[in-house]
Tab-separated table of C-alpha atoms and ligand atoms in Angstrom:
chain	number	residue	atom	x	y	z
A	1	MET	CA	-7.045	5.701	-21.314
A	2	SER	CA	-5.317	9.199	-20.076
A	3	SER	CA	-6.392	10.442	-16.865
A	4	THR	CA	-8.001	13.335	-18.435
A	5	GLU	CA	-10.341	11.116	-20.400
A	6	VAL	CA	-11.511	9.350	-17.038
A	7	GLY	CA	-12.662	12.657	-15.576
A	8	GLY	CA	-9.099	13.471	-13.670
A	9	ARG	CA	-9.262	10.618	-11.417
A	10	ARG	CA	-5.980	10.131	-9.641
A	11	ARG	CA	-3.992	7.051	-10.253
A	12	LEU	CA	-1.475	7.059	-7.515
A	13	VAL	CA	0.950	4.335	-5.877
A	14	ILE	CA	2.396	4.614	-2.490
A	15	LEU	CA	5.697	3.075	-1.780
A	16	GLY	CA	7.234	2.616	1.939
A	17	LYS	CA	8.563	0.231	4.144
A	18	GLN	CA	6.198	-1.822	6.300
A	19	GLY	CA	5.406	0.347	9.239
A	20	ALA	CA	5.920	3.397	7.222
A	21	GLY	CA	2.236	4.453	7.579
A	22	LYS	CA	1.396	3.467	4.080
A	23	GLY	CA	-2.061	1.928	4.865
A	24	THR	CA	-2.998	4.836	7.004
A	25	GLN	CA	-2.124	7.457	4.474
A	26	ALA	CA	-3.392	5.317	1.556
A	27	GLU	CA	-6.762	5.116	2.950
A	28	ARG	CA	-6.744	9.029	3.531
A	29	LEU	CA	-5.627	9.839	0.037
A	30	ALA	CA	-8.396	7.453	-1.356
A	31	HIS	CA	-11.003	9.262	0.691
A	32	HIS	CA	-9.801	12.568	-0.306
A	33	TYR	CA	-9.611	11.932	-4.026
A	34	HIS	CA	-12.642	9.760	-4.071
A	35	VAL	CA	-11.034	6.819	-5.391
A	36	PRO	CA	-10.485	3.058	-3.962
A	37	ARG	CA	-7.573	2.399	-1.942
A	38	ILE	CA	-6.301	-0.965	-3.452
A	39	SER	CA	-4.257	-2.824	-0.872
A	40	THR	CA	-2.917	-6.176	-2.431
A	41	GLY	CA	-2.070	-7.229	1.365
A	42	ASP	CA	-5.632	-6.580	2.109
A	43	ILE	CA	-6.966	-8.725	-0.727
A	44	PHE	CA	-5.079	-11.527	0.079
A	45	ARG	CA	-5.716	-11.371	3.739
A	46	ALA	CA	-9.565	-11.406	2.800
A	47	ALA	CA	-8.738	-14.134	0.358
A	48	VAL	CA	-7.009	-16.490	2.896
A	49	LYS	CA	-9.979	-15.735	5.706
A	50	GLU	CA	-12.436	-16.966	2.646
A	51	GLY	CA	-10.256	-19.773	1.771
A	52	THR	CA	-10.196	-18.744	-2.106
A	53	GLU	CA	-7.882	-20.369	-4.653
A	54	ALA	CA	-5.670	-17.148	-4.462
A	55	GLY	CA	-5.837	-17.313	-0.548
A	56	ARG	CA	-4.546	-20.784	-0.667
A	57	GLN	CA	-1.749	-19.787	-3.009
A	58	ALA	CA	-0.817	-17.025	-0.942
A	59	LYS	CA	-0.952	-18.160	2.502
A	60	GLY	CA	2.358	-19.856	3.074
A	61	PHE	CA	4.347	-17.036	1.514
A	62	MET	CA	2.466	-14.498	3.498
A	63	ASP	CA	3.196	-16.151	6.838
A	64	ALA	CA	6.810	-16.263	6.150
A	65	GLY	CA	7.058	-12.757	4.908
A	66	ASP	CA	7.812	-13.888	1.375
A	67	LEU	CA	6.483	-12.316	-1.512
A	68	VAL	CA	3.433	-14.101	-3.210
A	69	PRO	CA	4.515	-15.296	-6.730
A	70	ASP	CA	4.028	-12.314	-9.390
A	71	LYS	CA	1.919	-14.297	-11.420
A	72	VAL	CA	-0.917	-14.535	-8.721
A	73	VAL	CA	-0.471	-10.999	-7.616
A	74	VAL	CA	-0.662	-9.479	-11.073
A	75	ALA	CA	-3.822	-11.495	-12.198
A	76	VAL	CA	-5.456	-10.240	-8.837
A	77	VAL	CA	-4.608	-6.763	-9.468
A	78	GLY	CA	-5.770	-6.846	-13.148
A	79	GLU	CA	-8.906	-8.201	-12.149
A	80	ARG	CA	-9.316	-5.366	-9.530
A	81	LEU	CA	-8.245	-2.476	-11.976
A	82	ASP	CA	-10.891	-3.879	-14.298
A	83	GLU	CA	-13.730	-2.998	-11.846
A	84	PRO	CA	-15.652	-0.039	-12.702
A	85	ASP	CA	-14.815	2.055	-9.393
A	86	ALA	CA	-11.146	1.676	-10.390
A	87	GLU	CA	-10.786	4.588	-12.777
A	88	GLY	CA	-8.539	6.255	-10.234
A	89	PHE	CA	-7.090	4.491	-7.318
A	90	VAL	CA	-4.437	4.487	-4.652
A	91	LEU	CA	-2.288	1.462	-4.904
A	92	ASP	CA	-1.036	0.248	-1.432
A	93	GLY	CA	1.547	-2.937	-1.496
A	94	PHE	CA	1.853	-3.062	-5.329
A	95	PRO	CA	4.024	-2.943	-7.283
A	96	ARG	CA	6.661	-4.626	-5.074
A	97	ASN	CA	9.282	-5.429	-7.670
A	98	LEU	CA	10.374	-4.498	-11.365
A	99	VAL	CA	8.267	-7.184	-12.817
A	100	GLN	CA	5.054	-5.961	-11.271
A	101	ALA	CA	5.905	-2.212	-12.087
A	102	GLU	CA	6.461	-3.436	-15.706
A	103	ALA	CA	2.986	-5.265	-15.618
A	104	LEU	CA	1.323	-2.288	-13.912
A	105	HIS	CA	2.498	0.046	-16.870
A	106	GLY	CA	1.122	-2.442	-19.124
A	107	MET	CA	-2.207	-2.532	-17.623
A	108	LEU	CA	-2.407	1.536	-17.895
A	109	GLU	CA	-0.751	2.082	-21.132
A	110	PRO	CA	0.356	4.493	-22.632
A	111	GLU	CA	0.526	6.909	-19.568
A	112	GLY	CA	0.901	4.448	-16.589
A	113	VAL	CA	0.278	5.926	-13.249
A	114	ASP	CA	0.088	9.665	-12.554
A	115	LEU	CA	2.271	9.582	-9.531
A	116	VAL	CA	4.366	7.583	-7.267
A	117	ILE	CA	4.835	8.593	-3.583
A	118	GLU	CA	7.654	7.183	-1.699
A	119	LEU	CA	6.913	7.788	1.979
A	120	GLN	CA	10.281	7.970	3.613
A	121	VAL	CA	10.481	6.742	7.287
A	122	PRO	CA	13.971	5.750	8.995
A	123	LYS	CA	14.261	1.861	9.533
A	124	ALA	CA	14.694	2.007	13.437
A	125	MET	CA	11.446	3.883	13.405
A	126	VAL	CA	9.420	1.369	11.289
A	127	LEU	CA	10.623	-1.352	13.420
A	128	HIS	CA	9.423	0.348	16.672
A	129	ARG	CA	5.991	0.963	15.110
A	130	LEU	CA	5.478	-2.620	13.690
A	131	ALA	CA	6.074	-3.956	17.459
A	132	GLY	CA	3.092	-2.057	18.268
A	133	ARG	CA	0.880	-2.480	15.081
A	134	ARG	CA	-2.649	-4.048	15.634
A	135	VAL	CA	-5.106	-4.727	13.087
A	136	CYS	CA	-8.767	-5.284	12.658
A	137	VAL	CA	-9.458	-8.974	11.283
A	138	ASP	CA	-12.581	-7.939	9.597
A	139	CYS	CA	-12.124	-4.199	8.140
A	140	GLY	CA	-8.483	-4.200	8.141
A	141	THR	CA	-8.155	-0.942	10.184
A	142	ASN	CA	-4.745	-0.507	11.561
A	143	TYR	CA	-4.037	0.578	15.187
A	144	SER	CA	-0.973	1.499	16.952
A	145	LEU	CA	-0.566	0.705	20.506
A	146	GLY	CA	0.427	3.543	22.620
A	147	ARG	CA	-0.554	6.099	20.065
A	148	SER	CA	-4.111	5.587	18.481
A	149	ARG	CA	-5.195	3.494	21.036
A	150	ASP	CA	-4.698	1.099	24.332
A	151	ASP	CA	-4.342	-2.290	24.220
A	152	ASP	CA	-8.322	-2.723	23.438
A	153	GLU	CA	-9.187	-5.737	21.303
A	154	THR	CA	-12.258	-4.208	19.593
A	155	CYS	CA	-12.198	-2.259	16.420
A	156	ASP	CA	-13.757	1.395	16.706
A	157	ARG	CA	-14.876	1.108	13.202
A	158	CYS	CA	-16.619	-2.070	12.923
A	159	GLY	CA	-16.371	-3.800	16.362
A	160	GLY	CA	-14.359	-6.505	14.948
A	161	LYS	CA	-11.392	-8.353	16.788
A	162	VAL	CA	-8.099	-6.143	16.728
A	163	ILE	CA	-5.218	-8.602	16.885
A	164	LEU	CA	-1.424	-8.794	15.967
A	165	ARG	CA	-0.922	-9.553	12.334
A	166	GLU	CA	0.283	-13.198	11.862
A	167	ASP	CA	3.141	-11.907	9.783
A	168	ASP	CA	4.157	-9.083	12.229
A	169	THR	CA	6.527	-11.705	13.905
A	170	GLU	CA	10.093	-10.647	14.496
A	171	THR	CA	11.535	-13.168	11.819
A	172	ALA	CA	8.654	-12.263	9.244
A	173	ILE	CA	9.111	-8.538	9.727
A	174	SER	CA	12.972	-8.676	8.969
A	175	ARG	CA	12.425	-10.728	6.000
A	176	ARG	CA	9.874	-8.083	4.757
A	177	LEU	CA	12.118	-5.294	5.271
A	178	GLU	CA	14.942	-7.230	3.771
A	179	LEU	CA	12.656	-7.892	0.625
A	180	TYR	CA	11.650	-4.201	0.574
A	181	GLU	CA	15.359	-3.161	0.377
A	182	LYS	CA	16.112	-5.609	-2.217
A	183	GLU	CA	13.022	-5.877	-4.423
A	184	THR	CA	10.931	-2.746	-3.917
A	185	GLU	CA	13.447	0.155	-3.258
A	186	PRO	CA	14.862	-0.079	-6.810
A	187	LEU	CA	11.445	0.939	-8.118
A	188	VAL	CA	12.210	4.466	-6.525
A	189	ALA	CA	14.909	4.836	-9.208
A	190	TRP	CA	12.645	3.297	-11.838
A	191	TYR	CA	9.918	5.858	-11.366
A	192	MET	CA	12.227	8.675	-10.998
A	193	ALA	CA	13.547	7.965	-14.435
A	194	ARG	CA	10.131	8.289	-15.587
A	195	ASP	CA	9.517	11.353	-13.889
A	196	LYS	CA	6.712	9.997	-11.618
A	197	LEU	CA	8.390	9.921	-8.109
A	198	ALA	CA	7.451	12.147	-5.277
A	199	PRO	CA	9.541	11.577	-2.031
A	200	VAL	CA	7.398	12.593	1.042
A	201	ASP	CA	8.859	12.422	4.577
A	202	GLY	CA	6.674	10.326	6.602
A	203	VAL	CA	7.796	11.279	9.930
A	204	GLY	CA	5.279	13.340	12.109
A	205	SER	CA	1.817	12.844	13.169
A	206	PRO	CA	-0.726	11.268	10.634
A	207	ASP	CA	-2.339	14.658	9.996
A	208	GLU	CA	0.997	16.365	9.253
A	209	VAL	CA	2.080	13.518	6.927
A	210	THR	CA	-1.488	13.818	4.929
A	211	ALA	CA	-0.989	17.326	4.649
A	212	ARG	CA	2.587	16.828	3.166
A	213	LEU	CA	1.223	14.310	0.872
A	214	LEU	CA	-1.605	16.428	-0.333
A	215	ARG	CA	0.820	19.241	-0.931
A	216	ALA	CA	3.450	17.042	-2.852
A	217	ILE	CA	0.548	15.506	-5.008
A	218	ASP	CA	-1.416	18.601	-5.877
A	219	GLY	CA	1.708	20.572	-6.447
A	220	ARG	CA	2.788	17.851	-9.095
A	221	LEU	CA	-0.277	17.203	-10.636
A	222	GLY	CA	-2.576	20.201	-9.979
A	223	SER	CA	-5.552	20.263	-7.420
A	224	ARG	CA	-8.325	19.065	-9.471
A	225	ALA	CA	-10.452	15.940	-8.770
A	226	GLN	CA	-11.064	16.677	-5.298
B	301	AMP	P1	1.244	-6.098	3.290
B	301	AMP	O1	-0.073	-5.921	3.810
B	301	AMP	O2	1.267	-5.050	1.912
B	301	AMP	O3	2.468	-5.890	4.015
B	301	AMP	O4	1.174	-7.391	2.563
B	301	AMP	C1	1.106	-8.615	3.329
B	301	AMP	C2	1.818	-9.832	2.588
B	301	AMP	O5	0.976	-10.054	1.329
B	301	AMP	C3	3.184	-9.467	2.012
B	301	AMP	O6	4.058	-9.794	2.809
B	301	AMP	C4	3.314	-10.453	1.093
B	301	AMP	O7	3.238	-11.797	1.414
B	301	AMP	C5	1.807	-10.529	0.345
B	301	AMP	N1	1.772	-9.414	-0.770
B	301	AMP	C6	1.173	-8.171	-0.709
B	301	AMP	N2	1.357	-7.525	-1.790
B	301	AMP	C7	2.141	-8.245	-2.492
B	301	AMP	C8	2.769	-8.039	-4.010
B	301	AMP	N3	2.598	-6.995	-4.496
B	301	AMP	N4	3.747	-8.911	-4.306
B	301	AMP	C9	3.905	-10.015	-3.685
B	301	AMP	N5	3.336	-10.285	-2.493
B	301	AMP	C10	2.462	-9.390	-1.995
């Protein structure tokens, strides 16, 4: 299927280190382009909570900050992309390595995704942000201590409990950043070689970054499908 055949629905991927603001920005882009945000991290957290087979397979890897095996992740994403609302999407947290990028390409042949955004934020800044990150256990909304809220334990959106993520411990964070550099960063060159990459500066207020992202995406793909 080409993106024209599916009515111009955007098929986007957002890459960036943990704490770069990917989740927040992916949510905003999904809303703007009327497509679902598909976050593999959220899918696995929900699966762990529900105690499904995928959840049981993923939990140990997630708690250690390691990557869930490709086979499990690719199967989960394949199923999600087969759902009728996923003609367009913003993928957040997938692909995370070359095997996954190739698998995604295979699922979307011949064109693959429309554009891959690399949200660029210096490492020192993501470490600072991760230390203050909190998440709603029910709807997955991210909060940032001192920026979007005080140390309040209730989600503004759904009333769920707002907690520190289990994998936001210092050891798991450094493991995830190390894996990002080793496994995910090579995707930047992979997508650049396919003329699909749009690097965007992720430093600034959430509104400033969103405006930058929309300019970059519409500049590359045109402003259809809004
Ligand atoms: P995230 O919310 O994207 O930081 O994901 C949380 C955790 O879920 C990661 O640390 C991994 O253990 C697992 N995970 C999410 N997406 C993937 C993926 N594409 N490949 C492997 N593991 C993943």
